[in-house]
Amino acid sequence: MQKITRRRGTIAFFITLGACLVALAIGLNVRWVILNWHEIVPLVLGVFFFGILIAGVVLNTIFLVREIRRNERHDSFLNAVTHELKTPIASIRLYLETLQRRDLSEDKRQEFYRVMIGDSERLLATVEQVLKAGEVGQRGPDDISIRVDIKEMVEDSCQVVALRNHLPSEAIQFLNETRGMSTIVVGNPEDLRAAIMNVLDNAVKYSPKDPKIRVALAVEHDAWVVLRVTDNGIGIQDAHLKRIFKRFYRVPSLTVLRTKGTGLGLFLVRTIARQHGGDASATSDGEGRGATITVQLPRLLHS
Ligand code: ADP
């Protein structure tokens, strides 16, 4: 948190510096105009060069702020990934050492094995997400061409997520709003499943108290298969709604930073949706009031 405050201070400093330089340049420009009012050549040249100077300062400030933000995202990604890798490895090691040193009952051993399998799955999920983010970012849209029924995939994913998170059956409600229309999309099934799972996982992850998740699937304007996942969780402030789709971006709040994650999930969701000719977006009524993540994909019209 201290680091975030320091970064905010740096960004504020560069914005203030940029604004002061622009104000100074405008002031000098006005003075130049007053001094050279009757001489057209220096007047025009002066206004032109001051214009370039002001544009340069503005661009430079924007660039600096962007670079600071990008660095900030890289740092938090490295911290998150290190944590995500270290925690399960440390836990597996501890359990293995205990198994090696102590004579344990069969029940206890089985319990330890279960925990270690859970930890290794968590480890694998993090590694797979990082690898997929790299792979998806480099791939063109042309190598994806299998027919996928999104309805089946979403229903299946809801069950997997509920099971994996030990949720009661009513926690994830699937609403079929397709009016019997087909929901076939042409694409890469593995990527599409990863995108759907990421959105569902986030809905559970960011709804820490008694999750109630609505998963609505609709066909819109005949051309789009639209998935809307609405949760009753921590919500997202307006300022972050667009940024959460950027690579490594995590909302800088204590609740989010205490939740496991790498900031790659929604980047993957949007990249995959766009590679299929669709898109992804987020809406929320604000902090503590839940969020809706929408993924839209082009529907195969003549199946
Ligand atoms: P992470 O690994 O941090 O979950 P994501 O890319 O999946 O990364 O999400 C980026 C950020 O968007 C999260 O860190 C969180 O701040 C915010 N976010 C994503 N989904 C939700 C949600 N359903 N409710 C509230 N915040 C969310």
Short mmCIF file of C-alpha atoms and ligand atoms in Angstrom, two decimals:
data_model
loop_
_atom_site.label_atom_id
_atom_site.label_comp_id
_atom_site.label_asym_id
_atom_site.label_seq_id
_atom_site.Cartn_x
_atom_site.Cartn_y
_atom_site.Cartn_z
CA MET A 1 0.00 0.00 0.00
CA GLN A 2 2.89 2.32 0.87
CA LYS A 3 4.33 1.68 -2.59
CA ILE A 4 0.98 2.57 -4.23
CA THR A 5 0.81 5.86 -2.31
CA ARG A 6 4.40 6.68 -3.37
CA ARG A 7 3.58 5.91 -7.03
CA ARG A 8 0.44 8.08 -6.86
CA GLY A 9 2.65 10.87 -5.50
CA THR A 10 5.05 10.47 -8.46
CA ILE A 11 2.19 10.53 -10.98
CA ALA A 12 0.69 13.62 -9.30
CA PHE A 13 4.14 15.28 -9.40
CA PHE A 14 4.58 14.67 -13.15
CA ILE A 15 1.04 15.83 -13.95
CA THR A 16 1.59 19.02 -11.89
CA LEU A 17 4.98 19.62 -13.51
CA GLY A 18 3.45 19.12 -16.99
CA ALA A 19 0.54 21.47 -16.17
CA CYS A 20 2.97 24.15 -14.84
CA LEU A 21 5.15 23.92 -17.97
CA VAL A 22 2.09 24.19 -20.23
CA ALA A 23 0.84 27.21 -18.24
CA LEU A 24 4.30 28.82 -18.50
CA ALA A 25 4.47 28.19 -22.25
CA ILE A 26 0.97 29.64 -22.74
CA GLY A 27 1.95 32.69 -20.65
CA LEU A 28 5.09 33.24 -22.74
CA ASN A 29 3.07 32.73 -25.91
CA VAL A 30 0.53 35.39 -24.89
CA ARG A 31 3.39 37.77 -24.05
CA TRP A 32 5.00 37.05 -27.43
CA VAL A 33 1.70 37.84 -29.18
CA ILE A 34 1.36 41.14 -27.27
CA LEU A 35 4.98 42.16 -27.99
CA ASN A 36 4.84 41.29 -31.71
CA TRP A 37 1.28 42.39 -32.41
CA HIS A 38 2.26 44.52 -35.43
CA GLU A 39 4.84 42.19 -36.98
CA ILE A 40 3.13 39.32 -38.73
CA VAL A 41 6.15 37.01 -39.39
CA PRO A 42 7.50 36.70 -35.81
CA LEU A 43 3.90 36.61 -34.56
CA VAL A 44 2.94 33.59 -36.73
CA LEU A 45 6.28 31.82 -36.21
CA GLY A 46 6.11 32.41 -32.44
CA VAL A 47 2.53 31.06 -32.14
CA PHE A 48 3.50 28.04 -34.29
CA PHE A 49 6.61 27.13 -32.27
CA PHE A 50 4.90 27.73 -28.92
CA GLY A 51 2.10 25.44 -30.14
CA ILE A 52 4.64 22.71 -30.89
CA LEU A 53 6.30 23.25 -27.51
CA ILE A 54 2.99 22.98 -25.65
CA ALA A 55 1.96 19.84 -27.59
CA GLY A 56 5.40 18.32 -26.83
CA VAL A 57 5.07 18.96 -23.10
CA VAL A 58 1.54 17.50 -23.04
CA LEU A 59 2.63 14.37 -24.97
CA ASN A 60 5.67 13.94 -22.77
CA THR A 61 3.57 14.12 -19.61
CA ILE A 62 1.06 11.58 -20.98
CA PHE A 63 3.92 9.25 -21.94
CA LEU A 64 5.58 9.53 -18.52
CA VAL A 65 2.35 8.86 -16.63
CA ARG A 66 1.64 5.85 -18.86
CA GLU A 67 5.12 4.45 -18.30
CA ILE A 68 4.79 4.88 -14.53
CA ARG A 69 1.42 3.07 -14.63
CA ARG A 70 2.87 0.27 -16.79
CA ASN A 71 5.77 -0.17 -14.35
CA GLU A 72 3.33 -0.22 -11.49
CA ARG A 73 1.37 -3.04 -13.18
CA HIS A 74 4.55 -5.03 -13.87
CA ASP A 75 5.63 -4.71 -10.23
CA SER A 76 2.30 -5.82 -8.84
CA PHE A 77 2.23 -8.72 -11.34
CA LEU A 78 5.67 -9.90 -10.22
CA ASN A 79 4.63 -9.65 -6.56
CA ALA A 80 1.39 -11.51 -7.22
CA VAL A 81 3.01 -14.28 -9.28
CA THR A 82 5.85 -14.73 -6.79
CA HIS A 83 3.30 -15.02 -4.02
CA GLU A 84 1.11 -17.39 -6.07
CA LEU A 85 4.11 -19.65 -6.78
CA LYS A 86 5.75 -19.47 -3.39
CA THR A 87 2.73 -20.13 -1.17
CA PRO A 88 1.70 -23.54 -2.59
CA ILE A 89 5.33 -24.68 -2.93
CA ALA A 90 6.04 -23.77 0.71
CA SER A 91 2.85 -25.54 1.78
CA ILE A 92 3.66 -28.74 -0.20
CA ARG A 93 7.15 -28.77 1.25
CA LEU A 94 5.85 -28.45 4.81
CA TYR A 95 3.42 -31.33 4.33
CA LEU A 96 6.12 -33.50 2.73
CA GLU A 97 8.53 -32.81 5.60
CA THR A 98 5.83 -33.72 8.12
CA LEU A 99 5.07 -36.94 6.21
CA GLN A 100 8.78 -37.80 6.16
CA ARG A 101 9.46 -37.10 9.84
CA ARG A 102 6.34 -38.30 11.60
CA ASP A 103 4.48 -41.53 11.78
CA LEU A 104 0.97 -40.45 10.82
CA SER A 105 -2.33 -42.27 10.77
CA GLU A 106 -3.74 -43.28 7.37
CA ASP A 107 -6.55 -40.65 7.69
CA LYS A 108 -4.05 -37.89 8.36
CA ARG A 109 -1.89 -39.01 5.42
CA GLN A 110 -4.88 -38.96 3.09
CA GLU A 111 -5.79 -35.46 4.32
CA PHE A 112 -2.24 -34.26 3.65
CA TYR A 113 -2.31 -35.77 0.15
CA ARG A 114 -5.59 -33.94 -0.58
CA VAL A 115 -4.11 -30.62 0.54
CA MET A 116 -0.99 -31.19 -1.56
CA ILE A 117 -3.06 -32.05 -4.65
CA GLY A 118 -5.06 -28.82 -4.08
CA ASP A 119 -1.83 -26.82 -3.78
CA SER A 120 -0.31 -28.38 -6.90
CA GLU A 121 -3.53 -27.60 -8.82
CA ARG A 122 -3.29 -23.98 -7.71
CA LEU A 123 0.33 -23.91 -8.82
CA LEU A 124 -0.53 -25.43 -12.19
CA ALA A 125 -3.42 -22.97 -12.69
CA THR A 126 -1.10 -19.99 -12.13
CA VAL A 127 1.58 -21.36 -14.47
CA GLU A 128 -1.02 -22.17 -17.14
CA GLN A 129 -2.54 -18.68 -16.91
CA VAL A 130 0.86 -17.02 -17.32
CA LEU A 131 1.73 -19.28 -20.27
CA LYS A 132 -1.65 -18.74 -21.91
CA ALA A 133 -1.35 -14.96 -21.58
CA GLY A 134 1.95 -15.10 -23.47
CA GLU A 135 0.65 -17.54 -26.09
CA VAL A 136 -2.67 -15.76 -26.74
CA GLY A 137 -0.97 -12.38 -27.07
CA GLN A 138 1.19 -13.66 -29.96
CA ARG A 139 -1.34 -15.72 -31.85
CA GLY A 140 -3.26 -14.49 -34.89
CA PRO A 141 -7.00 -15.10 -35.27
CA ASP A 142 -6.60 -17.54 -38.18
CA ASP A 143 -5.76 -20.75 -36.33
CA ILE A 144 -9.16 -21.05 -34.64
CA SER A 145 -11.94 -22.82 -36.53
CA ILE A 146 -13.92 -25.39 -34.53
CA ARG A 147 -17.69 -25.10 -33.92
CA VAL A 148 -18.37 -24.58 -30.24
CA ASP A 149 -21.77 -24.55 -28.53
CA ILE A 150 -21.38 -21.75 -25.99
CA LYS A 151 -24.55 -22.73 -24.09
CA GLU A 152 -23.22 -26.22 -23.37
CA MET A 153 -19.84 -24.82 -22.48
CA VAL A 154 -21.27 -22.22 -20.08
CA GLU A 155 -23.56 -24.73 -18.34
CA ASP A 156 -20.68 -27.13 -17.95
CA SER A 157 -18.34 -24.42 -16.65
CA CYS A 158 -20.94 -23.28 -14.07
CA GLN A 159 -21.03 -26.82 -12.67
CA VAL A 160 -17.24 -27.09 -12.56
CA VAL A 161 -16.88 -23.72 -10.79
CA ALA A 162 -19.62 -24.54 -8.25
CA LEU A 163 -18.02 -27.92 -7.52
CA ARG A 164 -14.51 -26.55 -7.30
CA ASN A 165 -15.53 -23.84 -4.86
CA HIS A 166 -17.86 -26.13 -2.83
CA LEU A 167 -20.82 -23.82 -3.52
CA PRO A 168 -24.46 -24.82 -2.97
CA SER A 169 -26.39 -25.41 -6.21
CA GLU A 170 -28.37 -22.14 -5.90
CA ALA A 171 -25.20 -19.99 -5.71
CA ILE A 172 -24.70 -20.03 -9.47
CA GLN A 173 -27.93 -19.54 -11.39
CA PHE A 174 -27.88 -20.16 -15.14
CA LEU A 175 -30.48 -18.18 -17.13
CA ASN A 176 -31.06 -19.39 -20.65
CA GLU A 177 -32.32 -16.32 -22.55
CA THR A 178 -31.52 -17.66 -26.01
CA ARG A 179 -35.20 -18.37 -26.91
CA GLY A 180 -34.11 -21.66 -28.43
CA MET A 181 -31.73 -20.02 -30.89
CA SER A 182 -28.43 -21.72 -31.55
CA THR A 183 -25.38 -20.45 -29.70
CA ILE A 184 -22.69 -21.85 -31.96
CA VAL A 185 -19.50 -19.86 -32.27
CA VAL A 186 -16.58 -20.79 -34.49
CA GLY A 187 -13.33 -20.74 -32.58
CA ASN A 188 -10.80 -22.34 -30.32
CA PRO A 189 -12.70 -24.39 -27.67
CA GLU A 190 -9.81 -24.43 -25.23
CA ASP A 191 -9.47 -20.62 -25.31
CA LEU A 192 -13.22 -20.03 -25.12
CA ARG A 193 -13.49 -22.32 -22.09
CA ALA A 194 -10.54 -20.52 -20.44
CA ALA A 195 -12.31 -17.15 -20.99
CA ILE A 196 -15.65 -18.36 -19.56
CA MET A 197 -13.96 -20.03 -16.58
CA ASN A 198 -11.99 -16.89 -15.80
CA VAL A 199 -15.13 -14.74 -15.68
CA LEU A 200 -16.96 -17.28 -13.49
CA ASP A 201 -13.95 -17.77 -11.20
CA ASN A 202 -13.67 -14.01 -10.72
CA ALA A 203 -17.37 -13.71 -9.86
CA VAL A 204 -16.84 -16.26 -7.05
CA LYS A 205 -13.45 -14.90 -6.00
CA TYR A 206 -14.61 -11.30 -5.67
CA SER A 207 -17.86 -12.20 -3.87
CA PRO A 208 -16.36 -13.22 -0.54
CA LYS A 209 -19.64 -13.35 1.41
CA ASP A 210 -22.31 -15.80 0.30
CA PRO A 211 -21.90 -15.53 -3.51
CA LYS A 212 -25.07 -15.23 -5.61
CA ILE A 213 -24.05 -15.35 -9.24
CA ARG A 214 -26.37 -14.92 -12.23
CA VAL A 215 -25.09 -16.29 -15.49
CA ALA A 216 -27.30 -15.12 -18.35
CA LEU A 217 -26.80 -16.27 -21.92
CA ALA A 218 -28.67 -14.48 -24.70
CA VAL A 219 -28.68 -14.10 -28.47
CA GLU A 220 -28.76 -10.42 -29.45
CA HIS A 221 -29.59 -8.95 -32.88
CA ASP A 222 -29.37 -12.51 -34.21
CA ALA A 223 -25.64 -11.98 -34.66
CA TRP A 224 -24.23 -12.12 -31.13
CA VAL A 225 -24.02 -14.70 -28.39
CA VAL A 226 -23.85 -12.62 -25.21
CA LEU A 227 -22.77 -13.93 -21.82
CA ARG A 228 -23.43 -11.76 -18.74
CA VAL A 229 -22.05 -12.84 -15.39
CA THR A 230 -23.45 -10.77 -12.52
CA ASP A 231 -22.25 -11.18 -8.94
CA ASN A 232 -23.08 -9.66 -5.55
CA GLY A 233 -19.47 -9.06 -4.62
CA ILE A 234 -17.09 -6.20 -3.92
CA GLY A 235 -17.97 -4.29 -7.12
CA ILE A 236 -15.71 -2.05 -9.19
CA GLN A 237 -15.40 1.75 -9.11
CA ASP A 238 -16.02 3.54 -12.43
CA ALA A 239 -12.37 4.58 -12.76
CA HIS A 240 -11.24 0.94 -12.94
CA LEU A 241 -13.90 -0.51 -15.25
CA LYS A 242 -11.78 -0.21 -18.38
CA ARG A 243 -8.37 -0.74 -16.81
CA ILE A 244 -9.19 -4.18 -15.36
CA PHE A 245 -8.87 -5.64 -18.87
CA LYS A 246 -5.28 -4.48 -19.17
CA ARG A 247 -2.51 -7.00 -18.68
CA PHE A 248 -1.41 -7.27 -15.00
CA TYR A 249 -3.97 -4.70 -13.77
CA ARG A 250 -5.49 -5.33 -10.37
CA VAL A 251 -7.69 -2.80 -8.57
CA PRO A 252 -5.44 -1.33 -5.85
CA SER A 253 -7.75 -2.08 -2.92
CA LEU A 254 -6.88 -4.11 0.17
CA THR A 255 -9.59 -6.71 -0.51
CA VAL A 256 -8.29 -7.33 -4.04
CA LEU A 257 -4.64 -7.40 -3.02
CA ARG A 258 -5.46 -9.98 -0.34
CA THR A 259 -7.22 -12.16 -2.93
CA LYS A 260 -5.09 -14.50 -5.00
CA GLY A 261 -4.60 -13.47 -8.60
CA THR A 262 -2.17 -12.27 -11.23
CA GLY A 263 -4.12 -9.59 -13.12
CA LEU A 264 -4.07 -11.74 -16.25
CA GLY A 265 -7.57 -13.27 -16.20
CA LEU A 266 -9.59 -10.44 -17.75
CA PHE A 267 -6.77 -9.58 -20.14
CA LEU A 268 -7.09 -13.16 -21.39
CA VAL A 269 -10.89 -12.89 -21.56
CA ARG A 270 -10.81 -9.74 -23.68
CA THR A 271 -7.95 -10.92 -25.93
CA ILE A 272 -9.71 -14.24 -26.60
CA ALA A 273 -13.08 -12.51 -27.23
CA ARG A 274 -11.45 -10.05 -29.65
CA GLN A 275 -9.57 -12.82 -31.47
CA HIS A 276 -12.96 -14.40 -32.11
CA GLY A 277 -14.37 -11.12 -33.44
CA GLY A 278 -16.16 -10.23 -30.20
CA ASP A 279 -15.39 -8.16 -27.12
CA ALA A 280 -15.63 -8.01 -23.33
CA SER A 281 -16.70 -5.21 -20.97
CA ALA A 282 -17.56 -4.58 -17.33
CA THR A 283 -20.23 -2.62 -15.48
CA SER A 284 -20.81 -2.09 -11.78
CA ASP A 285 -22.95 0.10 -9.52
CA GLY A 286 -19.80 0.82 -7.51
CA GLU A 287 -17.85 -0.53 -4.58
CA GLY A 288 -19.64 -3.24 -2.62
CA ARG A 289 -22.51 -3.43 -5.10
CA GLY A 290 -21.49 -6.31 -7.36
CA ALA A 291 -20.29 -6.34 -10.94
CA THR A 292 -21.33 -7.64 -14.33
CA ILE A 293 -18.80 -8.90 -16.84
CA THR A 294 -20.13 -9.21 -20.39
CA VAL A 295 -18.56 -11.29 -23.13
CA GLN A 296 -20.00 -11.12 -26.62
CA LEU A 297 -19.05 -13.43 -29.44
CA PRO A 298 -20.18 -13.53 -33.08
CA ARG A 299 -22.78 -16.26 -33.60
CA LEU A 300 -22.50 -18.70 -36.48
CA LEU A 301 -25.55 -17.73 -38.55
CA HIS A 302 -25.82 -20.69 -40.95
CA SER A 303 -24.98 -23.81 -38.98
P1 ADP B 1 -6.94 -11.32 -10.99
O1 ADP B 1 -5.98 -12.44 -11.19
O2 ADP B 1 -6.42 -10.22 -10.13
O3 ADP B 1 -8.30 -11.79 -10.59
P2 ADP B 1 -8.18 -10.42 -13.49
O4 ADP B 1 -7.53 -9.94 -14.73
O5 ADP B 1 -9.05 -11.62 -13.58
O6 ADP B 1 -7.01 -10.64 -12.45
O7 ADP B 1 -9.02 -9.21 -12.93
C1 ADP B 1 -8.40 -7.92 -12.85
C2 ADP B 1 -8.97 -7.15 -11.68
O8 ADP B 1 -10.33 -6.82 -11.95
C3 ADP B 1 -9.01 -7.94 -10.38
O9 ADP B 1 -7.76 -7.86 -9.71
C4 ADP B 1 -10.12 -7.23 -9.62
O10 ADP B 1 -9.62 -6.05 -9.04
C5 ADP B 1 -11.08 -6.82 -10.74
N1 ADP B 1 -12.21 -7.77 -10.92
C6 ADP B 1 -12.31 -8.73 -11.86
N2 ADP B 1 -13.49 -9.37 -11.77
C7 ADP B 1 -14.16 -8.77 -10.76
C8 ADP B 1 -15.46 -8.96 -10.16
N3 ADP B 1 -16.30 -9.90 -10.59
N4 ADP B 1 -15.82 -8.14 -9.16
C9 ADP B 1 -14.99 -7.17 -8.72
N5 ADP B 1 -13.75 -6.94 -9.23
C10 ADP B 1 -13.34 -7.73 -10.23
#
